[in-house]
Amino acid sequence: MSEDTTSENPLLDERGLPRFAEIETRHVEPGMRALLAELARELDALERSVEPTWQGAIEPLERIGDRLATRWGIVGHLLGVKNDPALRSAHEAVQPEVVMFGIRVAQSRPLYDAFVALQKGEAAAALEPAQRRIVDVLVRDAVLAGVGLEGAAKERFNAILTELAELQTTFSNNVLDATKAWSLVLRHRHELDGLPESALELAAQSARAAGEADATATLGPWRLTLDQPSLVPALTHLRSRALRERVYRANVTRASSGATDNAPLIARILALRAEEARLLGFASFAELSLATKMAPDVAAVEKLHEELRRVSHAAALRELEELRAFARAHGQTEPLAHWDIAFWAERMREQRFAYSEEELRPYFPLPGVLEGLFALAQRLFGVRIRAADGEAPVWHPDVRFFRVDDEAGEPLAAFYLDPYSRPAEKRGGAWMDECVGKSRLFRSSDGRARLPVAYLVCNQTPPVGKKPSLMSFDEVETLFHEFGHGLQHMLTRVEYGLASGIRNVEWDAVELPSQFMENWCYHRATLLGFARHFETGKPLPDALFAKLSAARTYRAGSMMLRQLFFGVVDLELHHRFTPDGRETPFDVEKRVGEKTAVLPRLPEDRFLCSFSHIFAGGYAAGYYSYKWAEVLSADAFAAFEEAGLENDAGLRDTGRRYRETVLALGGSLPAMEVFQGFRGREPRTEPLLRHYGLLAAA
Ligand code: ZN
């Protein structure tokens, strides 16, 4: 009964693709503990014998990190796609040990000393640029993990990180608790006028869960909450203005009073982050955040923010006037308030672009969409994708397996596609993750580098009866998006595992290849090339395509301005704000709102108290990344527009150049150099503004 030995535990079999048919929850704890013990011994040995050379320091480190990442990655993957309470508790049981191991590696002084000696020594001259970048990044990350601190400073640093982790968890729990604490039970059908059937069903279900055993969608009672699936339809569709106001006010004051008040936590988190940054020698937390990103400095981000703000503010003002006029024309006598915006915007959208998701679905059966996507990849990047179902074990019968070859038939990569929603066991949303990355350290028996393998996971509509999965347009865009991440992972030419594929790519540049692919969903020849009715084979009507394209820029100024507001507030709080009492974080929010919102913010607005992205998630002084990467992806697509979207040879050449830079170089060079390698210049904002119809206003 020694399930934990490497040879008998399928989770630990490193010889081929993961043995998904055999890996079970009972393998997780013993397997991971056995592996961690083995890797800890290897790390001990490495710390004793480490040498300032590539083979003496970097390769053993990659080997240790990769073995942990791939095995733990399988567990994390299963947690996402095949979740159940037993797996969750096995994951929770081992996670602290995995985290501790990671911290030990990150703060290892002997390894750090070897990296620095390698960086500064004679051996550095013999390193390739990709190797040099890996060493530079290892040194940088060790410094940011506090390896250079001594004595009291180190103790203080570690204490700050511990307290921050706790505060961030409390912040997020407060948001959850405050969200749960608010609900509104309604017993008269007319109060819910306007709410679509699906939202009524959800509201009745929510009432049943809260003890109203007989609640039905038709007869009620109905329970509204601040959860997104309840909140968004309420603000968008409820005809009762008074009810919308109640819901709106409850939402913007979430977690701002009583036992779940996040205001004191915000002040403390900001103060600790500022102190952490000072200990590491940075003037602000924003500067610390940017030390690992593509954006060169705070000034560069502020310049981008301001440029986009000017344009989108002007557009948002016009859009607000338009909406006011529309609301007046449709019977609203009161001045337009915050709780009217989503409602009237949706009415105006219905009037202008009268088409429904349901009308589009028949044109997007999954097999046809995949064919179109793969044909595009072949046209642009010269890769062939073929179904290889059955060649790899899978975790669910719906999961597909594909291989990617170059035009000469040489294998390049492979990927799994898990397309359909399975609410009982699969996390929501869509994502790309790596199964294994490209690496020459893990050669096959014929001496070739290990090929990259990706997981593409979506949550789209499953097939019903004999009908294939008929995708909404959103679902098509999502598939293209994740496939774009997958291409960067799979088409890498870098064979050093620490910088191949998406590894080591700066955080604010990661969404470049994914958002780039979304643009092709609006490319007429591409979309009309594959959008065919699943029964009649007829192509998508021109009129529908025209509406789809027009809807893309609907209220684009207001949308962009809202994102900019979040980004600017985040940066102000982590760069200029000092917790000396002269100004509160809410004053900062108000000050930013004066320039970055078109409708004055409510004085009692406490949206910061539920801004989990920056106070509980990884977006602190990084919210700007959404826009930063969008500038890159739009500008990259513009290179194809310049080559001529109808010019096949031009698209092909530009596609090959994109493949050899953005997709092939990954994290082996700074993202700015990679981008310049493709574009021949620094990124420009003009294409993003043009795609959103905001250029004329500039
Ligand atoms: Zn993405």
XYZ file of C-alpha atoms and ligand atoms in Angstrom:
699
model
C 0.000 0.000 0.000
C 2.539 2.604 -0.943
C 0.390 4.827 -3.142
C 2.754 7.700 -2.530
C 5.764 6.345 -4.344
C 6.463 8.030 -7.614
C 6.113 4.896 -9.676
C 2.648 3.949 -8.452
C 0.959 7.339 -8.223
C -0.329 8.366 -11.686
C -0.294 12.037 -10.653
C 3.494 11.816 -10.388
C 4.094 10.090 -13.706
C 6.179 12.638 -15.593
C 6.783 10.562 -18.708
C 4.010 11.783 -20.978
C 0.742 13.665 -20.866
C -1.165 13.593 -17.563
C -3.001 10.298 -16.968
C -6.374 11.965 -16.454
C -8.285 8.700 -16.702
C -6.460 7.356 -13.640
C -5.672 10.364 -11.461
C -8.023 10.462 -8.481
C -8.464 12.707 -5.489
C -6.806 10.150 -3.232
C -3.566 10.621 -5.188
C -3.294 14.325 -4.434
C -2.128 14.566 -0.822
C 0.285 11.628 -0.726
C 1.567 12.417 -4.201
C 2.212 16.110 -3.616
C 3.776 15.468 -0.195
C 6.116 12.848 -1.666
C 7.080 15.210 -4.476
C 7.587 18.178 -2.127
C 9.829 16.065 0.102
C 11.885 14.990 -2.880
C 12.142 18.557 -4.215
C 13.067 19.882 -0.768
C 15.994 17.443 -0.701
C 17.006 18.599 -4.172
C 16.770 22.225 -3.102
C 18.929 21.521 -0.016
C 21.506 19.888 -2.244
C 21.344 22.745 -4.740
C 21.803 25.383 -2.037
C 24.936 23.565 -0.882
C 26.437 23.035 -4.312
C 25.067 25.953 -6.364
C 27.529 27.523 -8.801
C 27.236 30.834 -10.613
C 26.789 29.198 -14.017
C 23.811 28.379 -16.201
C 24.172 24.629 -15.597
C 25.073 25.052 -11.941
C 22.204 27.326 -10.906
C 19.511 28.020 -13.487
C 18.953 24.552 -14.901
C 18.543 22.827 -11.521
C 16.211 25.623 -10.444
C 14.115 25.263 -13.598
C 13.960 21.511 -13.047
C 12.719 21.852 -9.466
C 10.217 24.594 -10.302
C 8.919 22.848 -13.395
C 8.350 19.509 -11.696
C 6.374 21.213 -8.959
C 4.457 23.476 -11.361
C 3.397 20.711 -13.747
C 2.184 18.288 -11.040
C 0.530 20.991 -8.922
C -0.822 22.421 -12.177
C -2.712 19.178 -12.810
C -4.340 19.442 -9.396
C -5.238 23.094 -9.985
C -6.593 22.231 -13.408
C -8.822 19.473 -12.024
C -10.007 21.853 -9.334
C -11.207 24.140 -12.147
C -12.846 21.529 -14.356
C -13.771 18.625 -12.078
C -14.355 20.202 -8.701
C -15.870 18.379 -5.762
C -15.619 18.780 -1.984
C -13.078 15.967 -1.577
C -10.725 17.412 -4.187
C -11.147 20.877 -2.717
C -10.164 19.730 0.749
C -7.187 17.743 -0.605
C -6.095 20.886 -2.456
C -6.535 23.049 0.641
C -4.594 20.551 2.736
C -1.474 20.688 0.547
C -1.630 24.267 -0.672
C 0.141 25.857 2.340
C 3.042 23.452 1.886
C 3.306 24.316 -1.812
C 3.196 28.044 -0.988
C 5.851 27.666 1.726
C 8.111 25.834 -0.700
C 7.707 28.660 -3.210
C 8.620 31.257 -0.587
C 11.665 29.237 0.401
C 12.889 29.209 -3.193
C 12.084 32.910 -3.680
C 14.022 33.978 -0.560
C 16.943 31.574 -0.927
C 20.116 33.522 -0.216
C 22.538 30.950 -1.732
C 20.554 30.902 -4.980
C 20.336 34.687 -5.032
C 24.080 35.037 -4.506
C 24.679 32.637 -7.376
C 22.316 34.586 -9.685
C 24.096 37.840 -8.881
C 27.526 36.281 -9.376
C 26.356 34.882 -12.705
C 24.855 38.229 -13.720
C 28.031 40.152 -12.884
C 30.648 37.498 -13.643
C 32.555 36.562 -16.775
C 30.136 33.775 -17.647
C 27.491 36.406 -18.392
C 29.200 37.346 -21.634
C 28.573 33.867 -23.022
C 24.852 33.936 -22.274
C 22.297 34.439 -25.024
C 19.921 37.401 -24.612
C 17.119 35.064 -23.479
C 19.374 33.536 -20.828
C 20.542 36.943 -19.653
C 16.978 38.123 -19.299
C 16.107 35.052 -17.233
C 19.017 35.764 -14.875
C 18.080 39.458 -14.626
C 14.491 38.589 -13.782
C 15.535 36.017 -11.169
C 17.725 38.620 -9.465
C 14.988 41.245 -9.651
C 12.285 38.961 -8.277
C 14.482 37.781 -5.415
C 15.144 41.410 -4.478
C 11.421 42.179 -4.598
C 10.796 39.121 -2.428
C 13.026 40.747 0.201
C 16.138 38.611 -0.157
C 18.419 41.625 0.214
C 16.962 42.792 3.521
C 18.691 42.051 6.822
C 17.797 42.055 10.480
C 15.006 44.346 11.628
C 14.171 45.445 8.084
C 13.685 41.842 6.984
C 11.529 41.069 10.006
C 9.406 44.131 9.361
C 9.120 43.241 5.660
C 7.891 39.729 6.384
C 5.489 41.044 9.023
C 4.037 43.475 6.462
C 3.499 40.709 3.914
C 1.779 38.526 6.501
C -0.474 41.332 7.670
C -1.284 42.352 4.085
C -2.274 38.790 3.213
C -4.618 38.704 6.196
C -6.086 42.155 5.477
C -6.703 41.269 1.849
C -8.520 38.097 2.841
C -10.625 40.029 5.370
C -11.368 42.680 2.738
C -12.629 40.053 0.342
C -14.633 38.253 3.045
C -16.243 41.545 4.070
C -17.346 42.146 0.500
C -18.808 38.650 0.330
C -20.554 38.985 3.683
C -21.920 42.432 2.911
C -23.169 41.203 -0.447
C -24.889 38.284 1.245
C -26.355 40.486 3.983
C -28.434 42.605 1.615
C -31.558 41.360 -0.107
C -34.987 42.604 -0.972
C -38.004 40.292 -1.080
C -40.831 41.505 -3.313
C -44.342 40.123 -3.287
C -46.108 42.121 -5.993
C -45.502 41.202 -9.594
C -45.928 44.778 -10.877
C -42.879 45.910 -8.885
C -40.742 43.679 -11.098
C -42.098 44.941 -14.408
C -39.447 44.870 -17.106
C -37.352 42.096 -15.583
C -36.793 39.301 -18.134
C -37.993 35.757 -17.512
C -34.531 34.381 -16.714
C -34.037 37.032 -14.006
C -37.493 36.331 -12.547
C -36.603 32.651 -12.334
C -33.347 33.475 -10.630
C -35.158 35.779 -8.176
C -37.677 33.050 -7.325
C -34.900 30.508 -6.912
C -33.105 32.915 -4.612
C -36.324 33.350 -2.576
C -36.694 29.575 -2.276
C -33.103 29.281 -1.078
C -33.886 31.942 1.534
C -36.828 29.978 2.940
C -39.790 30.920 0.724
C -40.415 27.300 -0.224
C -43.262 28.028 -2.659
C -41.685 30.853 -4.625
C -42.167 30.646 -8.399
C -41.137 32.870 -11.282
C -44.790 33.702 -12.090
C -46.276 34.085 -8.618
C -43.326 35.108 -6.500
C -42.127 36.047 -4.045
C -38.964 37.296 -5.725
C -35.713 38.059 -3.982
C -33.235 40.590 -5.377
C -29.607 40.501 -4.202
C -26.338 42.279 -4.965
C -24.824 39.239 -6.710
C -23.928 40.144 -10.296
C -26.491 37.804 -11.953
C -29.238 39.518 -9.919
C -27.810 43.037 -9.810
C -27.110 43.566 -13.504
C -30.581 42.616 -14.818
C -32.209 44.644 -12.008
C -30.367 47.855 -12.904
C -30.780 47.198 -16.625
C -34.417 46.158 -16.803
C -36.521 47.108 -13.752
C -39.065 49.708 -14.814
C -39.567 50.885 -11.259
C -37.202 53.813 -10.860
C -37.541 53.791 -7.078
C -36.540 50.150 -6.928
C -33.558 50.712 -9.197
C -32.450 53.530 -6.902
C -32.642 51.285 -3.833
C -30.606 48.552 -5.505
C -28.081 51.050 -6.869
C -27.531 52.743 -3.510
C -27.181 49.420 -1.716
C -24.564 48.372 -4.240
C -22.349 51.465 -4.060
C -22.338 51.440 -0.260
C -21.515 47.727 0.102
C -19.053 46.876 2.889
C -18.876 50.481 4.107
C -20.491 50.262 7.552
C -20.952 48.096 10.616
C -19.124 44.803 11.059
C -18.146 44.560 7.393
C -16.784 48.110 7.045
C -13.775 48.012 4.719
C -12.876 51.713 5.112
C -10.348 51.157 7.948
C -8.819 48.249 6.020
C -8.304 50.412 2.933
C -6.294 52.934 4.932
C -4.207 50.218 6.563
C -3.560 48.310 3.313
C -2.397 51.476 1.556
C -0.103 52.412 4.441
C 1.462 48.939 4.573
C 1.994 48.808 0.817
C 3.703 52.197 0.915
C 5.972 50.936 3.700
C 6.745 47.713 1.823
C 7.765 49.785 -1.199
C 9.984 52.075 0.918
C 11.791 49.099 2.461
C 12.656 47.914 -1.041
C 13.838 51.381 -2.036
C 10.868 52.591 -4.078
C 9.193 55.966 -3.654
C 5.687 54.497 -3.880
C 3.893 51.192 -4.199
C 3.007 52.109 -7.778
C 6.726 52.289 -8.579
C 7.240 48.868 -7.013
C 4.340 47.462 -9.040
C 5.721 48.904 -12.282
C 9.204 47.482 -11.632
C 8.017 44.170 -13.087
C 5.790 45.507 -15.844
C 6.083 46.679 -19.416
C 4.985 50.247 -18.653
C 8.287 52.042 -17.995
C 7.107 54.299 -15.182
C 4.148 55.982 -13.507
C 4.433 58.986 -15.807
C 3.956 56.755 -18.867
C 0.781 55.247 -17.440
C -0.531 58.667 -16.455
C 0.171 59.955 -19.936
C -1.854 57.100 -21.436
C -4.669 57.620 -18.945
C -4.851 61.328 -19.674
C -4.758 60.902 -23.429
C -7.594 58.366 -23.366
C -9.481 60.333 -20.729
C -9.611 63.508 -22.792
C -11.066 61.708 -25.760
C -13.466 59.448 -23.938
C -14.685 62.197 -21.595
C -15.792 64.297 -24.533
C -17.501 61.283 -26.101
C -19.110 60.232 -22.820
C -20.593 63.729 -22.414
C -22.191 63.473 -25.845
C -23.439 59.972 -25.050
C -24.957 61.238 -21.809
C -26.797 64.044 -23.628
C -28.069 61.541 -26.146
C -29.288 59.274 -23.368
C -30.984 62.199 -21.572
C -32.853 63.075 -24.724
C -33.826 59.444 -25.267
C -35.091 59.077 -21.674
C -37.098 62.316 -21.960
C -38.582 61.223 -25.250
C -39.631 57.959 -23.657
C -41.390 59.473 -20.711
C -38.886 60.090 -17.925
C -39.598 63.466 -16.372
C -37.007 63.424 -13.570
C -33.364 64.363 -14.294
C -31.236 61.400 -15.347
C -29.591 59.801 -12.312
C -27.028 57.011 -11.830
C -29.740 54.379 -11.510
C -31.188 55.405 -14.891
C -28.075 54.953 -16.995
C -27.999 51.180 -17.465
C -31.774 51.091 -17.909
C -32.036 53.681 -20.678
C -28.802 52.604 -22.336
C -30.299 49.143 -22.751
C -33.578 50.543 -24.151
C -31.652 52.619 -26.664
C -29.526 49.619 -27.611
C -32.642 47.534 -28.235
C -34.022 50.214 -30.480
C -30.834 50.755 -32.491
C -29.498 47.269 -32.970
C -32.631 45.204 -33.051
C -31.135 41.733 -33.073
C -30.934 39.118 -30.411
C -28.241 36.701 -29.387
C -30.662 33.956 -30.277
C -30.828 35.076 -33.901
C -27.064 34.731 -34.185
C -26.532 31.375 -32.490
C -27.566 29.131 -35.423
C -24.691 30.625 -37.439
C -22.098 29.632 -34.875
C -22.098 25.857 -34.337
C -18.878 24.912 -32.524
C -17.497 22.652 -35.291
C -17.871 25.446 -37.847
C -16.326 28.036 -35.532
C -13.323 25.781 -34.859
C -12.874 25.212 -38.572
C -12.867 28.974 -39.131
C -10.476 29.605 -36.252
C -8.021 26.930 -37.395
C -8.193 28.147 -40.999
C -7.346 31.645 -39.760
C -4.376 30.301 -37.775
C -3.155 28.519 -40.886
C -3.592 31.586 -43.108
C -1.884 33.986 -40.738
C 0.699 31.891 -38.939
C 1.281 28.876 -41.150
C 0.262 26.243 -38.613
C -1.943 23.214 -39.157
C -4.290 22.076 -36.452
C -5.769 18.597 -36.521
C -8.068 16.675 -34.235
C -6.213 13.993 -32.282
C -8.989 12.786 -30.030
C -8.058 9.584 -28.287
C -4.325 10.296 -28.352
C -4.370 11.718 -24.837
C -6.367 10.772 -21.748
C -9.027 13.378 -20.888
C -10.965 14.294 -17.734
C -14.411 14.375 -19.356
C -15.859 12.762 -22.509
C -16.635 16.194 -24.034
C -12.984 17.237 -23.937
C -11.226 17.354 -27.312
C -7.524 16.989 -28.031
C -5.742 18.699 -30.946
C -2.241 18.731 -32.347
C -0.508 21.715 -33.921
C 2.054 21.130 -36.698
C 3.993 23.493 -38.915
C 3.395 23.531 -42.667
C 5.989 20.806 -43.239
C 4.186 18.565 -40.770
C 6.695 18.987 -37.923
C 4.936 18.763 -34.558
C 4.906 22.048 -32.625
C 2.424 21.696 -29.794
C -0.887 20.252 -28.633
C -3.917 21.452 -26.720
C -7.001 20.233 -24.946
C -10.311 22.006 -25.494
C -12.953 21.689 -22.786
C -15.737 23.759 -24.372
C -19.028 23.361 -22.498
C -20.478 24.688 -19.300
C -20.819 22.074 -16.501
C -22.079 24.116 -13.544
C -21.916 21.205 -11.101
C -18.157 20.744 -11.336
C -16.586 23.444 -13.501
C -15.574 26.962 -12.515
C -17.290 29.777 -14.453
C -15.533 31.904 -17.061
C -12.951 30.865 -19.614
C -9.210 30.478 -19.385
C -6.027 29.181 -20.964
C -3.521 27.422 -18.812
C -0.343 25.546 -19.489
C -0.178 21.800 -19.097
C 3.547 21.756 -19.877
C 5.763 24.432 -21.389
C 8.416 24.189 -24.061
C 11.796 23.286 -22.607
C 15.008 21.717 -23.827
C 15.743 20.661 -20.277
C 12.973 18.087 -20.554
C 14.048 16.480 -23.802
C 12.349 13.478 -25.304
C 14.336 10.342 -26.064
C 15.101 11.643 -29.566
C 16.753 14.713 -28.066
C 14.043 17.207 -29.012
C 12.799 19.868 -26.610
C 9.569 19.066 -24.792
C 6.685 20.491 -26.796
C 4.208 22.868 -25.163
C 0.712 21.658 -24.332
C -2.155 23.989 -23.359
C -5.537 23.709 -21.718
C -8.263 25.843 -23.304
C -11.333 25.938 -21.118
C -14.614 27.674 -21.975
C -18.110 27.608 -20.540
C -20.257 27.809 -23.615
C -23.701 26.468 -24.362
C -23.600 22.658 -24.598
C -25.198 20.729 -27.474
C -28.898 19.998 -27.001
C -30.225 16.718 -28.411
C -28.851 16.295 -31.925
C -28.013 19.977 -32.312
C -24.362 20.967 -31.997
C -23.305 23.598 -29.460
C -24.724 26.809 -30.925
C -22.520 29.627 -29.688
C -23.465 33.182 -28.831
C -21.251 35.821 -30.419
C -19.732 36.481 -26.986
C -18.805 32.836 -26.726
C -17.154 32.978 -30.151
C -15.097 35.997 -29.064
C -14.131 34.214 -25.856
C -12.916 31.159 -27.744
C -10.793 33.360 -30.029
C -9.441 35.168 -26.949
C -8.333 32.016 -25.135
C -6.957 30.557 -28.353
C -4.808 33.709 -28.633
C -3.281 33.037 -25.204
C -2.825 29.430 -26.299
C -0.953 30.460 -29.465
C 1.597 32.420 -27.454
C 2.139 29.392 -25.239
C 2.302 26.922 -28.132
C 4.168 28.775 -30.884
C 7.066 29.868 -28.717
C 10.545 29.376 -30.162
C 12.180 29.821 -26.769
C 13.523 26.566 -25.371
C 14.530 27.897 -21.966
C 11.601 26.875 -19.812
C 11.775 29.935 -17.565
C 11.005 32.260 -20.491
C 9.136 30.150 -23.035
C 5.542 30.774 -24.067
C 3.615 32.999 -21.710
C 6.141 32.578 -18.899
C 7.995 35.707 -17.910
C 5.803 37.923 -20.082
C 5.100 41.182 -18.259
C 1.722 41.252 -16.667
C 0.479 44.312 -18.539
C 1.391 42.702 -21.889
C -0.139 39.266 -21.312
C -3.490 40.198 -22.857
C -1.919 41.333 -26.134
C -2.177 38.044 -28.089
C -5.600 37.191 -26.676
C -7.326 40.503 -27.334
C -5.585 40.617 -30.683
C -7.459 37.479 -31.786
C -10.838 38.976 -30.833
C -10.397 41.545 -33.592
C -10.759 38.793 -36.194
C -14.331 38.164 -35.063
C -15.115 41.558 -36.604
C -13.090 40.888 -39.747
C -15.654 40.488 -42.459
C -13.910 37.857 -44.573
C -12.942 35.783 -41.546
C -16.345 35.882 -39.865
C -18.443 35.438 -42.994
C -16.051 32.683 -44.025
C -17.218 30.450 -41.213
C -20.518 31.840 -39.884
C -22.949 29.482 -41.615
C -26.363 28.363 -40.492
C -25.993 24.894 -38.974
C -29.065 23.541 -40.829
C -29.286 25.468 -44.091
C -25.584 26.248 -44.579
C -26.507 29.841 -45.470
C -23.926 32.495 -44.552
C -24.610 35.112 -41.893
C -26.750 37.862 -43.507
C -24.901 41.097 -44.243
C -27.399 43.125 -42.263
C -26.670 41.132 -39.100
C -22.940 41.521 -39.583
C -23.408 45.283 -39.991
C -25.356 45.491 -36.715
C -22.775 43.393 -34.907
C -20.016 45.734 -36.044
C -21.987 48.828 -35.126
C -22.860 47.484 -31.675
C -19.155 47.142 -30.886
C -18.768 50.901 -30.567
C -22.040 51.564 -28.751
C -21.418 53.973 -25.831
C -17.708 53.315 -26.227
C -16.757 56.645 -24.639
C -18.723 55.916 -21.464
C -17.334 52.383 -21.235
C -13.765 53.536 -21.635
C -14.176 56.418 -19.209
C -15.450 54.033 -16.547
C -12.414 51.774 -16.915
C -10.154 54.819 -16.806
C -11.801 55.996 -13.596
C -10.875 52.681 -11.939
C -7.345 52.853 -13.307
C -6.726 56.464 -12.297
C -8.106 55.998 -8.768
C -5.924 52.906 -8.342
C -2.801 54.737 -9.443
C -3.519 57.869 -7.379
C -4.045 55.796 -4.233
C -0.822 53.859 -4.743
C 1.337 56.750 -5.877
C 0.310 60.213 -4.671
C -1.929 59.481 -1.712
C -0.286 59.743 1.709
C -2.184 58.487 4.727
C -1.422 61.627 6.771
C -5.053 62.596 7.322
C -5.143 65.542 4.953
C -7.096 63.538 2.414
C -8.991 60.250 2.776
C -9.065 57.575 0.062
C -12.669 58.654 -0.547
C -11.530 62.242 -1.160
C -9.142 60.858 -3.770
C -11.978 58.934 -5.373
C -14.097 62.089 -5.441
C -11.266 64.211 -6.835
C -10.635 61.694 -9.628
C -14.349 61.456 -10.334
C -14.523 65.196 -11.040
C -12.359 64.702 -14.134
C -13.127 61.092 -14.960
C -16.907 60.844 -14.746
C -19.641 62.741 -16.557
C -22.350 62.434 -13.908
C -21.281 63.742 -10.470
C -20.647 60.839 -8.111
C -22.995 60.475 -5.147
C -21.382 61.899 -1.987
C -22.247 58.671 -0.155
C -20.714 56.477 -2.875
C -18.288 54.029 -1.220
C -17.434 51.893 -4.224
C -13.802 51.676 -2.999
C -15.052 49.486 -0.140
C -15.870 46.744 -2.650
C -13.020 47.364 -5.121
C -11.594 43.873 -4.582
C -9.447 43.993 -7.724
C -6.986 46.336 -6.063
C -7.533 45.663 -2.343
C -7.914 41.886 -2.397
C -6.700 40.799 -5.829
C -3.558 41.186 -7.866
C -4.434 44.467 -9.572
C -2.951 46.909 -7.042
C -1.347 49.694 -9.077
C -2.026 47.439 -12.041
C -5.613 48.115 -13.023
C -4.269 50.211 -15.899
C -3.041 46.959 -17.492
C -6.417 46.337 -19.101
C -6.098 49.487 -21.184
C -2.345 49.179 -21.663
C -2.716 45.749 -23.250
C -5.689 46.908 -25.301
C -3.552 49.626 -26.853
C -1.024 46.948 -27.821
C -3.568 44.511 -29.245
C -5.393 47.179 -31.250
C -2.105 48.535 -32.603
C -0.955 45.017 -33.502
C -4.185 44.454 -35.412
C -3.678 47.792 -37.142
C -0.528 46.357 -38.731
C -2.828 43.882 -40.495
C -5.180 46.671 -41.497
C -2.249 48.546 -42.979
C -1.227 45.451 -44.917
C -4.819 45.373 -46.252
C -7.527 43.219 -44.714
C -8.492 42.017 -48.193
C -4.894 41.436 -49.275
C -4.085 37.776 -48.661
C -0.358 38.051 -49.311
C -0.105 41.080 -47.018
C -1.993 39.318 -44.242
C 0.204 36.262 -44.640
C 3.453 38.241 -44.392
C 2.255 40.291 -41.454
C 0.986 37.120 -39.790
C 4.357 35.424 -40.158
C 6.090 38.485 -38.674
C 3.627 38.501 -35.766
C 4.250 34.805 -35.194
C 8.042 35.247 -35.132
C 7.866 38.153 -32.673
C 4.847 38.360 -30.385
C 4.085 34.626 -30.445
C 7.596 33.195 -30.700
C 9.671 35.339 -28.343
C 7.403 35.233 -25.296
C 9.208 36.373 -22.167
C 12.716 36.012 -23.590
C 12.923 39.756 -24.246
C 11.257 42.791 -22.675
C 7.722 43.130 -24.063
C 8.507 46.566 -25.474
C 11.340 45.122 -27.562
C 9.120 42.278 -28.740
C 6.421 44.745 -29.750
C 8.902 46.976 -31.544
C 10.273 43.909 -33.294
C 6.831 43.358 -34.761
C 5.679 46.921 -35.307
C 9.003 48.654 -35.962
C 8.072 51.372 -33.480
C 6.562 51.985 -30.064
C 2.843 51.346 -29.547
C 0.345 54.082 -30.477
C -3.152 54.703 -29.161
C -4.691 55.782 -32.458
C -5.872 52.281 -33.530
C -7.638 51.618 -30.218
C -9.488 54.932 -30.440
C -10.311 54.327 -34.077
C -11.690 50.821 -33.430
C -14.015 52.275 -30.805
C -15.115 55.122 -33.025
C -13.520 57.692 -30.725
C -10.936 59.075 -33.071
C -13.000 61.819 -34.638
C -13.380 63.323 -31.183
C -9.633 63.477 -30.543
Zn -7.138 36.778 -21.272
